[in-house]
C-alpha cells in the first residue's frame, strides 16, 4: 500500500492514500462498515465504494490509474454522449436518477477488475433517455469494432462487469490479438481454437459465421473463441510465437483441416473435436458443452511409447503417465521439459548422473516427460524444466523441486522427501533403511538411527557411510 502510494505521488497523481487504525478509531470504522482487516475503501463523487482490485503494489498502481482515467461520467446532452460512444468500448447506463439502486450498481460495476478498463457513462436526464430511444434502467455496451450489446440481466455489479468484459471486443478474433486478453482479463476456463485456411473464403466464411454466433452466445460464460491459420499449428511456427506458448500443447495430429480444439488453460488439457464431427452450431455447441460439463473426457496427447525403456532415466509419455508415475508404490521424480529449452539441455548430464546414483534403488524412479509431445493432468507446468517428486504414499500431493540444479541438491531433495527411506552399501543400514511393510515405523526408525550414529546429512547411495552405533538393538 505504501509502495503504491509513493509511486503514484512521484507521478503527481492527484489520488490521496490514507490509512486508519481501527483499534483507535472504532466509531469511524463502524460508520463505514469495516468488518475485517485489511479493508480498503475508495471515496469519490462523494460516495464510498469497496476496493475490488489487486493487493500487490504494482497491481494497485495499475488498477488505480485505470480508475482515475475511466471514472464514471455523467452526460446531459446527446452531443456529450456521442463524444464517448465514438471511442468504444464504452458502457452507457440510462437511468432516471444518479442515486437509484440501478445506477449505483452500474457505478459499482465500473470498479470491478474485469471492467475497470472501460469508461462507464451515466445518462440521467429522463427526457434525454426518451429522446435517444432508450428505456430507463437500460445498459448498453458500445462495442469495439462496431455494434451494440444490451444487458438483460439483474442489476448486479458483478454481472454487469462480466457482461462488459465479454461484449467489449470482437467475439471471434485471431489468437495473436486476443489470447492474452481471454486468459488474463476474462480469465476464461476454456478456449475454443479453430484452425482453418482463412485465406480460402469458401471454406472460412461459413466457419466464421458459426463460431462468431457461438462466441457471442458464450460471451459472459467461461469460454472464449479464437482462430489461427492452419499453417500456424506447425511446431516451428508455434515456438517462434510467444502468444502461442500454451498452444505447443495442441494435440491435433495435423492430418485434417479445418480442425477445432477445446482447451483448458488451467490444467493444460486439450480436446480435439473428431474429424467426422459436422461443424454446425448445434454439433459444436454439444461438444463444447460436453467438455465444460465433463461428459467428454478427451484423449491425452501422447508420443509413442519407447521400445526400450531400460536406461537410468525412464521415459514417460502421455499414455504411460499414470502407470509409471501414479499407479505404483515407487517414489517417482519427473522432469517436465521441452526439447528446445536451453536450461533443459544443460540439465541433461546432471539429471543422468542423479539417475545413475539411484539406479540400484528399486523403489525410486528417475523419469522425464516431454511436455510438448504429451499431456497429463496431474500438475500444471508453467515453465521448463519443472521437476516434481510424486511420493509413494501420497501421489496426489506432488512436491516441486526448487533447489539448485546440481546432483547434490537432487540427492538432498530425495533424502528429505522420499517416502521409501533410501538404502546404502552398508549391510546393517540396508536392513534398517529397507522399505518394509512396517510403514508406520519407518520415520521413527530413521530418526533413531540418524540421531544415535550422527548420520544426518551424510547418507548417500553408493557411498561409504558410518556404521550404526553399537548400542542399537539387534533387531534394528
Coordinates of C-alpha atoms in Angstrom, one line a residue:
X1 CA 0.0 0.0 0.0
X2 CA 2.8 2.4 0.9
X3 CA 4.8 1.5 -2.2
X4 CA 1.8 2.1 -4.4
X5 CA 1.1 5.5 -2.7
X6 CA 4.8 6.5 -3.1
X7 CA 4.9 5.6 -6.8
X8 CA 1.7 7.5 -7.7
X9 CA 2.8 10.5 -5.7
X10 CA 6.1 10.6 -7.7
X11 CA 4.0 10.7 -10.8
X12 CA 2.0 13.7 -9.5
X13 CA -1.2 11.6 -9.5
X14 CA -3.9 13.5 -7.5
X15 CA -5.1 10.4 -5.8
X16 CA -4.8 10.5 -2.0
X17 CA -3.9 7.4 0.0
X18 CA -4.9 7.3 3.7
X19 CA -5.0 4.8 6.5
X20 CA -7.0 4.4 9.7
X21 CA -6.1 2.4 12.8
X22 CA -9.5 0.9 13.7
X23 CA -8.4 -0.1 17.1
X24 CA -8.2 3.6 18.0
X25 CA -11.0 4.8 15.7
X26 CA -13.7 2.2 16.2
X27 CA -16.6 4.6 15.7
X28 CA -15.2 5.8 12.4
X29 CA -14.6 2.3 11.1
X30 CA -18.0 1.2 12.2
X31 CA -19.6 4.1 10.3
X32 CA -18.1 2.8 7.1
X33 CA -18.9 -0.8 7.7
X34 CA -15.4 -2.2 8.3
X35 CA -15.9 -5.9 9.1
X36 CA -12.4 -7.3 8.7
X37 CA -8.8 -6.4 8.2
X38 CA -7.4 -5.1 6.0
X39 CA -10.3 -3.3 4.4
X40 CA -9.8 -0.8 1.6
X41 CA -12.4 1.7 0.6
X42 CA -12.5 4.2 -2.3
X43 CA -14.1 7.6 -1.9
X44 CA -15.0 9.7 -5.0
X45 CA -18.1 11.5 -6.4
X46 CA -19.0 12.0 -2.7
X47 CA -19.6 8.3 -2.4
X48 CA -17.9 5.3 -0.7
X49 CA -17.0 2.2 -2.8
X50 CA -15.4 -1.1 -2.0
X51 CA -11.9 -1.6 -3.4
X52 CA -12.0 -4.6 -5.7
X53 CA -8.6 -4.5 -7.3
X54 CA -5.3 -6.4 -6.7
X55 CA -3.4 -6.3 -3.4
X56 CA 0.2 -6.1 -4.6
X57 CA 1.9 -2.7 -5.2
X58 CA 2.2 -3.0 -9.0
X59 CA -1.4 -4.2 -9.2
X60 CA -2.7 -1.4 -7.0
X61 CA -0.9 1.2 -9.1
X62 CA -2.2 -0.2 -12.4
X63 CA -5.8 -0.5 -11.1
X64 CA -5.9 3.0 -9.6
X65 CA -4.5 4.5 -12.8
X66 CA -7.4 2.9 -14.7
X67 CA -9.8 4.1 -12.1
X68 CA -8.6 7.7 -12.4
X69 CA -8.8 7.6 -16.2
X70 CA -12.0 5.6 -16.5
X71 CA -14.2 7.0 -13.7
X72 CA -17.9 7.0 -14.4
X73 CA -19.0 10.2 -16.1
X74 CA -22.4 11.9 -16.3
X75 CA -23.7 13.4 -19.6
X76 CA -26.8 15.5 -20.1
X77 CA -26.8 16.0 -23.9
X78 CA -26.8 13.8 -26.9
X79 CA -23.6 15.6 -28.2
X80 CA -21.8 14.8 -25.0
X81 CA -22.8 11.2 -25.1
X82 CA -21.5 11.0 -28.7
X83 CA -18.0 12.1 -27.7
X84 CA -17.8 8.9 -25.6
X85 CA -19.6 6.4 -27.8
X86 CA -17.4 7.3 -30.8
X87 CA -14.5 5.9 -28.8
X88 CA -15.6 2.3 -28.0
X89 CA -15.6 0.2 -26.0
X90 CA -17.8 2.2 -23.6
X91 CA -20.6 1.2 -21.3
X92 CA -23.7 3.5 -21.2
X93 CA -26.4 3.3 -18.5
X94 CA -29.7 5.1 -18.9
X95 CA -31.4 6.0 -15.6
X96 CA -33.9 8.4 -14.1
X97 CA -31.7 9.2 -11.1
X98 CA -28.0 9.1 -10.3
X99 CA -28.9 7.8 -6.9
X100 CA -31.2 5.0 -8.0
X101 CA -30.2 1.4 -6.9
X102 CA -29.7 0.5 -10.6
X103 CA -27.4 3.5 -11.1
X104 CA -25.4 2.6 -8.0
X105 CA -24.9 -1.0 -9.2
X106 CA -23.8 0.3 -12.6
X107 CA -21.2 2.5 -10.9
X108 CA -20.1 -0.4 -8.7
X109 CA -19.5 -2.5 -11.8
X110 CA -17.1 0.2 -13.1
X111 CA -14.8 -0.6 -10.1
X112 CA -14.6 -4.4 -10.6
X113 CA -11.3 -5.5 -12.0
X114 CA -12.9 -7.2 -15.0
X115 CA -14.4 -3.9 -16.2
X116 CA -12.1 -1.2 -14.8
X117 CA -10.5 -0.5 -18.2
X118 CA -13.8 0.6 -19.7
X119 CA -15.5 4.1 -19.4
X120 CA -18.9 4.0 -17.8
X121 CA -21.3 6.8 -18.8
X122 CA -24.5 7.7 -16.9
X123 CA -27.4 9.3 -18.8
X124 CA -29.8 10.5 -16.1
X125 CA -31.9 13.0 -17.9
X126 CA -35.3 11.3 -18.4
X127 CA -36.2 13.4 -21.5
X128 CA -32.8 12.6 -23.0
X129 CA -33.2 8.9 -22.3
X130 CA -36.5 9.0 -24.1
X131 CA -35.2 11.2 -26.9
X132 CA -32.4 8.6 -27.5
X133 CA -35.0 5.9 -27.9
X134 CA -33.9 4.1 -24.8
X135 CA -35.8 3.0 -21.7
X136 CA -34.9 3.8 -18.1
X137 CA -32.6 1.3 -16.4
X138 CA -31.1 0.1 -19.7
X139 CA -27.4 -0.7 -20.0
X140 CA -25.7 -0.8 -23.5
X141 CA -22.1 -1.7 -24.4
X142 CA -20.9 0.2 -27.5
X143 CA -18.5 -2.5 -28.8
X144 CA -15.0 -2.1 -30.2
X145 CA -15.3 -2.8 -34.0
X146 CA -18.9 -1.6 -34.1
X147 CA -22.3 -2.7 -32.9
X148 CA -24.0 -2.7 -29.6
X149 CA -24.9 -5.2 -26.9
X150 CA -27.8 -4.6 -24.5
X151 CA -27.6 -6.0 -21.0
X152 CA -30.7 -8.0 -19.9
X153 CA -29.8 -9.5 -16.6
X154 CA -30.4 -8.5 -13.0
X155 CA -28.8 -5.2 -11.8
X156 CA -25.8 -6.7 -10.1
X157 CA -22.4 -5.0 -10.4
X158 CA -20.5 -8.3 -10.8
X159 CA -22.8 -9.4 -13.6
X160 CA -22.7 -6.1 -15.4
X161 CA -18.8 -6.1 -15.2
X162 CA -18.8 -9.6 -16.6
X163 CA -21.1 -8.5 -19.4
X164 CA -18.8 -5.6 -20.2
X165 CA -15.7 -7.8 -20.4
X166 CA -17.4 -10.3 -22.6
X167 CA -19.0 -7.9 -25.1
X168 CA -16.5 -5.1 -25.3
X169 CA -14.3 -6.7 -28.1
X170 CA -15.0 -8.7 -31.3
X171 CA -16.3 -12.1 -30.3
X172 CA -14.1 -14.2 -32.6
X173 CA -10.6 -13.0 -33.2
X174 CA -7.2 -14.1 -34.3
X175 CA -5.4 -15.8 -31.4
X176 CA -2.4 -13.4 -31.7
X177 CA -4.7 -10.5 -30.8
X178 CA -6.9 -12.0 -28.1
X179 CA -5.2 -14.9 -26.4
X180 CA -3.7 -13.0 -23.5
X181 CA -6.9 -11.0 -23.0
X182 CA -9.0 -14.1 -22.8
X183 CA -6.7 -15.7 -20.2
X184 CA -5.5 -12.7 -18.2
X185 CA -8.5 -10.3 -18.3
X186 CA -11.5 -12.5 -18.9
X187 CA -9.9 -15.5 -17.0
X188 CA -11.8 -17.9 -19.2
X189 CA -11.7 -21.6 -18.2
X190 CA -12.0 -22.9 -21.8
X191 CA -10.7 -21.6 -25.2
X192 CA -12.1 -22.9 -28.4
X193 CA -9.5 -22.7 -31.2
X194 CA -10.4 -23.1 -34.8
X195 CA -7.6 -23.9 -37.3
X196 CA -8.5 -23.4 -40.9
X197 CA -7.3 -21.9 -44.2
X198 CA -8.5 -18.4 -43.5
X199 CA -7.5 -17.3 -47.0
X200 CA -10.0 -19.7 -48.5
X201 CA -13.2 -17.7 -48.4
X202 CA -15.4 -20.6 -49.5
X203 CA -14.1 -22.7 -46.5
X204 CA -13.6 -20.0 -44.0
X205 CA -16.7 -17.8 -44.2
X206 CA -19.3 -20.5 -43.1
X207 CA -17.0 -21.4 -40.2
X208 CA -16.5 -17.8 -39.2
X209 CA -20.3 -17.3 -39.1
X210 CA -20.9 -20.4 -37.0
X211 CA -18.2 -19.7 -34.4
X212 CA -18.9 -15.9 -34.2
X213 CA -22.5 -16.8 -33.2
X214 CA -21.3 -19.3 -30.7
X215 CA -18.7 -16.8 -29.3
X216 CA -21.4 -14.2 -28.8
X217 CA -23.5 -16.8 -27.0
X218 CA -20.7 -17.6 -24.7
X219 CA -19.5 -14.0 -24.2
X220 CA -20.5 -13.9 -20.5
X221 CA -19.6 -17.5 -19.8
X222 CA -16.2 -19.0 -19.1
X223 CA -15.4 -19.8 -22.7
X224 CA -13.6 -17.7 -25.3
X225 CA -13.1 -18.3 -29.1
X226 CA -10.1 -17.7 -31.3
X227 CA -8.8 -18.8 -34.7
X228 CA -5.5 -19.4 -36.4
X229 CA -4.5 -20.1 -39.9
X230 CA -4.0 -23.9 -40.1
X231 CA -0.3 -23.4 -41.0
X232 CA 0.3 -21.9 -37.5
X233 CA -0.3 -25.3 -36.0
X234 CA 3.2 -26.4 -37.0
X235 CA 5.6 -26.7 -34.1
X236 CA 8.2 -24.5 -35.7
X237 CA 5.7 -21.6 -36.1
X238 CA 4.4 -22.1 -32.6
X239 CA 7.8 -21.9 -31.0
X240 CA 8.5 -18.7 -32.7
X241 CA 5.3 -17.0 -31.5
X242 CA 5.2 -16.3 -27.7
X243 CA 1.5 -15.6 -27.8
X244 CA 1.0 -19.3 -28.6
X245 CA 3.1 -20.5 -25.6
X246 CA 0.2 -22.7 -24.5
X247 CA -0.6 -23.9 -28.0
X248 CA 2.5 -26.1 -28.0
X249 CA 0.3 -28.4 -26.1
X250 CA -2.0 -28.9 -29.0
X251 CA -3.0 -32.4 -29.5
X252 CA -4.0 -32.2 -33.2
X253 CA -2.4 -34.7 -35.5
X254 CA -2.1 -32.3 -38.4
X255 CA -3.8 -34.8 -40.6
X256 CA -7.0 -33.0 -41.2
X257 CA -8.3 -29.4 -41.5
X258 CA -10.3 -27.4 -40.6
X259 CA -9.8 -28.5 -37.0
X260 CA -11.4 -27.4 -33.7
X261 CA -9.7 -27.8 -30.4
X262 CA -11.2 -27.0 -27.0
X263 CA -8.5 -26.1 -24.5
X264 CA -8.5 -25.9 -20.7
X265 CA -5.6 -23.4 -19.9
X266 CA -5.5 -24.0 -16.2
X267 CA -4.5 -27.7 -16.3
X268 CA -3.4 -27.7 -20.0
X269 CA -5.9 -30.3 -21.2
X270 CA -6.7 -30.3 -24.9
X271 CA -9.8 -31.9 -26.6
X272 CA -9.7 -32.3 -30.3
X273 CA -13.1 -32.4 -32.0
X274 CA -13.2 -35.7 -34.0
X275 CA -12.7 -35.2 -37.8
X276 CA -16.1 -36.7 -38.6
X277 CA -18.0 -34.2 -36.5
X278 CA -20.1 -31.8 -38.6
X279 CA -19.2 -28.2 -38.0
X280 CA -22.6 -26.8 -37.3
X281 CA -23.8 -24.5 -34.5
X282 CA -25.6 -27.4 -32.8
X283 CA -22.9 -30.0 -33.1
X284 CA -20.2 -27.6 -31.9
X285 CA -22.3 -26.4 -29.0
X286 CA -22.9 -30.0 -28.0
X287 CA -19.2 -30.8 -28.0
X288 CA -18.2 -27.6 -26.2
X289 CA -20.9 -28.2 -23.5
X290 CA -19.6 -31.8 -23.2
X291 CA -16.2 -30.5 -22.4
X292 CA -17.5 -27.9 -20.0
X293 CA -19.7 -30.3 -18.0
X294 CA -17.1 -33.1 -18.0
X295 CA -19.1 -35.6 -20.0
X296 CA -16.4 -35.6 -22.7
X297 CA -13.2 -36.8 -21.2
X298 CA -10.9 -36.4 -24.2
X299 CA -7.9 -38.4 -25.2
X300 CA -4.5 -37.4 -23.8
X301 CA -1.9 -36.3 -26.3
X302 CA 0.9 -38.8 -26.3
X303 CA 4.1 -39.7 -28.1
X304 CA 4.9 -43.3 -28.9
X305 CA 6.0 -45.5 -26.1
X306 CA 9.7 -46.2 -26.3
X307 CA 10.6 -49.7 -27.4
X308 CA 13.4 -49.8 -24.9
X309 CA 13.0 -48.1 -21.6
X310 CA 15.8 -49.7 -19.6
X311 CA 18.0 -46.6 -19.2
X312 CA 18.6 -44.9 -15.8
X313 CA 16.2 -42.1 -16.8
X314 CA 12.8 -43.6 -17.6
X315 CA 10.9 -42.0 -20.5
X316 CA 7.2 -41.3 -19.6
X317 CA 4.6 -40.4 -22.3
X318 CA 1.0 -39.4 -22.1
X319 CA -0.4 -42.9 -22.2
X320 CA 2.0 -44.3 -19.7
X321 CA 2.0 -41.4 -17.2
X322 CA -0.5 -42.9 -14.7
X323 CA 1.1 -46.4 -14.9
X324 CA 4.7 -45.3 -14.5
X325 CA 4.2 -42.3 -12.2
X326 CA 0.9 -42.7 -10.3
X327 CA -0.4 -46.3 -10.0
X328 CA 2.6 -47.8 -8.2
X329 CA 4.4 -47.9 -4.9
X330 CA 7.5 -46.0 -6.0
X331 CA 8.8 -42.6 -5.3
X332 CA 9.0 -41.1 -8.8
X333 CA 11.0 -37.9 -9.7
X334 CA 9.7 -36.5 -13.0
X335 CA 11.5 -33.8 -15.1
X336 CA 9.0 -32.0 -17.3
X337 CA 10.9 -30.5 -20.2
X338 CA 10.8 -29.2 -23.8
X339 CA 13.4 -30.3 -26.4
X340 CA 14.0 -26.7 -27.5
X341 CA 14.6 -25.4 -23.9
X342 CA 18.3 -24.4 -23.3
X343 CA 18.0 -24.9 -19.5
X344 CA 16.6 -28.4 -20.1
X345 CA 19.6 -29.2 -22.3
X346 CA 22.0 -28.0 -19.6
X347 CA 20.3 -30.3 -17.1
X348 CA 20.6 -33.5 -19.1
X349 CA 24.1 -34.7 -17.8
X350 CA 23.2 -33.7 -14.2
X351 CA 19.9 -35.5 -14.3
X352 CA 21.5 -38.6 -15.8
X353 CA 24.1 -38.5 -13.0
X354 CA 21.3 -38.5 -10.4
X355 CA 19.6 -41.3 -12.2
X356 CA 22.8 -43.4 -12.2
X357 CA 23.3 -42.8 -8.5
X358 CA 19.9 -44.1 -7.7
X359 CA 19.9 -46.9 -10.3
X360 CA 20.0 -49.6 -7.6
X361 CA 17.2 -48.2 -5.6
X362 CA 14.2 -50.2 -6.8
X363 CA 11.7 -48.0 -5.0
X364 CA 13.0 -44.8 -6.6
X365 CA 12.4 -43.9 -10.3
X366 CA 14.0 -41.0 -12.1
X367 CA 11.9 -40.1 -15.1
X368 CA 11.4 -37.4 -17.8
X369 CA 8.3 -36.2 -19.6
X370 CA 8.4 -34.2 -22.9
X371 CA 5.6 -31.7 -22.3
X372 CA 5.5 -30.6 -25.9
X373 CA 4.6 -34.1 -27.2
X374 CA 2.5 -35.4 -24.3
X375 CA -0.4 -34.3 -22.0
X376 CA -1.0 -35.0 -18.3
X377 CA -3.5 -33.5 -15.9
X378 CA -1.7 -34.1 -12.6
X379 CA 0.4 -30.9 -12.3
X380 CA 0.4 -27.5 -14.1
X381 CA 3.6 -26.7 -15.9
X382 CA 4.3 -23.0 -16.5
X383 CA 8.0 -23.2 -17.5
X384 CA 10.8 -25.6 -18.4
X385 CA 12.3 -27.5 -16.8
X386 CA 9.9 -28.2 -14.0
X387 CA 10.6 -31.1 -11.7
X388 CA 8.2 -32.8 -9.3
X389 CA 8.5 -35.8 -6.9
X390 CA 5.5 -38.0 -6.7
X391 CA 5.9 -39.7 -3.3
X392 CA 4.8 -43.3 -3.0
X393 CA 2.3 -42.8 -0.2
X394 CA 0.7 -39.5 -1.4
X395 CA 0.8 -39.3 -5.2
X396 CA -1.9 -36.7 -5.1
X397 CA 0.4 -34.2 -3.3
X398 CA 3.5 -34.0 -5.6
X399 CA 6.4 -32.0 -4.3
X400 CA 8.1 -29.4 -6.5
X401 CA 11.9 -29.3 -6.7
X402 CA 13.0 -25.7 -6.3
X403 CA 16.7 -26.1 -5.3
X404 CA 19.9 -25.7 -7.3
X405 CA 20.2 -27.9 -10.3
X406 CA 23.1 -29.9 -9.0
X407 CA 23.4 -33.6 -8.4
X408 CA 24.0 -32.9 -4.7
X409 CA 20.8 -30.8 -4.5
X410 CA 18.8 -33.6 -6.0
X411 CA 20.3 -36.0 -3.5
X412 CA 19.3 -33.8 -0.6
X413 CA 15.8 -33.3 -2.0
X414 CA 15.2 -37.1 -2.4
X415 CA 16.6 -37.9 1.0
X416 CA 14.3 -35.2 2.5
X417 CA 11.1 -36.1 0.7
X418 CA 11.3 -39.7 -0.5
X419 CA 8.7 -41.9 1.1
X420 CA 10.8 -45.1 0.9
X421 CA 13.9 -44.4 3.0
X422 CA 16.9 -44.9 0.8
X423 CA 19.5 -47.7 1.4
X424 CA 23.3 -47.5 1.3
X425 CA 26.1 -50.0 0.7
X426 CA 26.4 -50.9 4.5
X427 CA 24.6 -54.2 5.2
X428 CA 23.2 -53.0 8.6
X429 CA 21.9 -49.8 7.0
X430 CA 20.5 -51.7 4.1
X431 CA 18.4 -53.6 6.5
X432 CA 17.5 -50.6 8.6
X433 CA 16.6 -48.4 5.6
X434 CA 14.8 -51.0 3.5
X435 CA 11.2 -50.1 2.7
X436 CA 9.4 -52.8 4.7
X437 CA 5.6 -53.1 5.2
X438 CA 6.0 -51.5 8.6
X439 CA 5.3 -48.1 7.1
X440 CA 4.1 -46.6 10.3
X441 CA 7.6 -47.1 11.9
X442 CA 9.9 -46.2 9.1
X443 CA 10.3 -42.5 10.0
X444 CA 10.9 -43.1 13.7
X445 CA 13.5 -45.8 12.9
X446 CA 15.3 -43.5 10.6
X447 CA 15.3 -40.7 13.2
X448 CA 16.7 -43.1 15.8
X449 CA 19.4 -44.3 13.6
X450 CA 20.4 -40.8 12.5
X451 CA 20.4 -39.3 16.0
X452 CA 22.4 -42.1 17.6
X453 CA 25.0 -42.5 14.9
X454 CA 25.3 -38.9 13.8
X455 CA 24.5 -39.8 10.1
X456 CA 22.3 -36.8 9.4
X457 CA 23.2 -35.2 6.1
X458 CA 25.8 -37.9 5.3
X459 CA 23.8 -40.8 4.0
X460 CA 24.1 -41.1 0.2
X461 CA 23.5 -44.0 -2.2
X462 CA 26.6 -45.8 -3.5
X463 CA 28.8 -44.1 -0.9
X464 CA 30.5 -45.4 2.2
X465 CA 28.5 -44.5 5.4
X466 CA 29.5 -44.7 9.1
X467 CA 28.4 -47.8 10.9
X468 CA 25.4 -47.6 13.2
X469 CA 26.0 -47.1 16.8
X470 CA 26.8 -50.4 18.6
X471 CA 24.1 -49.7 21.3
X472 CA 21.3 -50.0 18.8
X473 CA 19.1 -53.1 19.5
X474 CA 20.0 -56.2 17.4
X475 CA 16.5 -56.1 15.8
X476 CA 17.4 -52.9 14.1

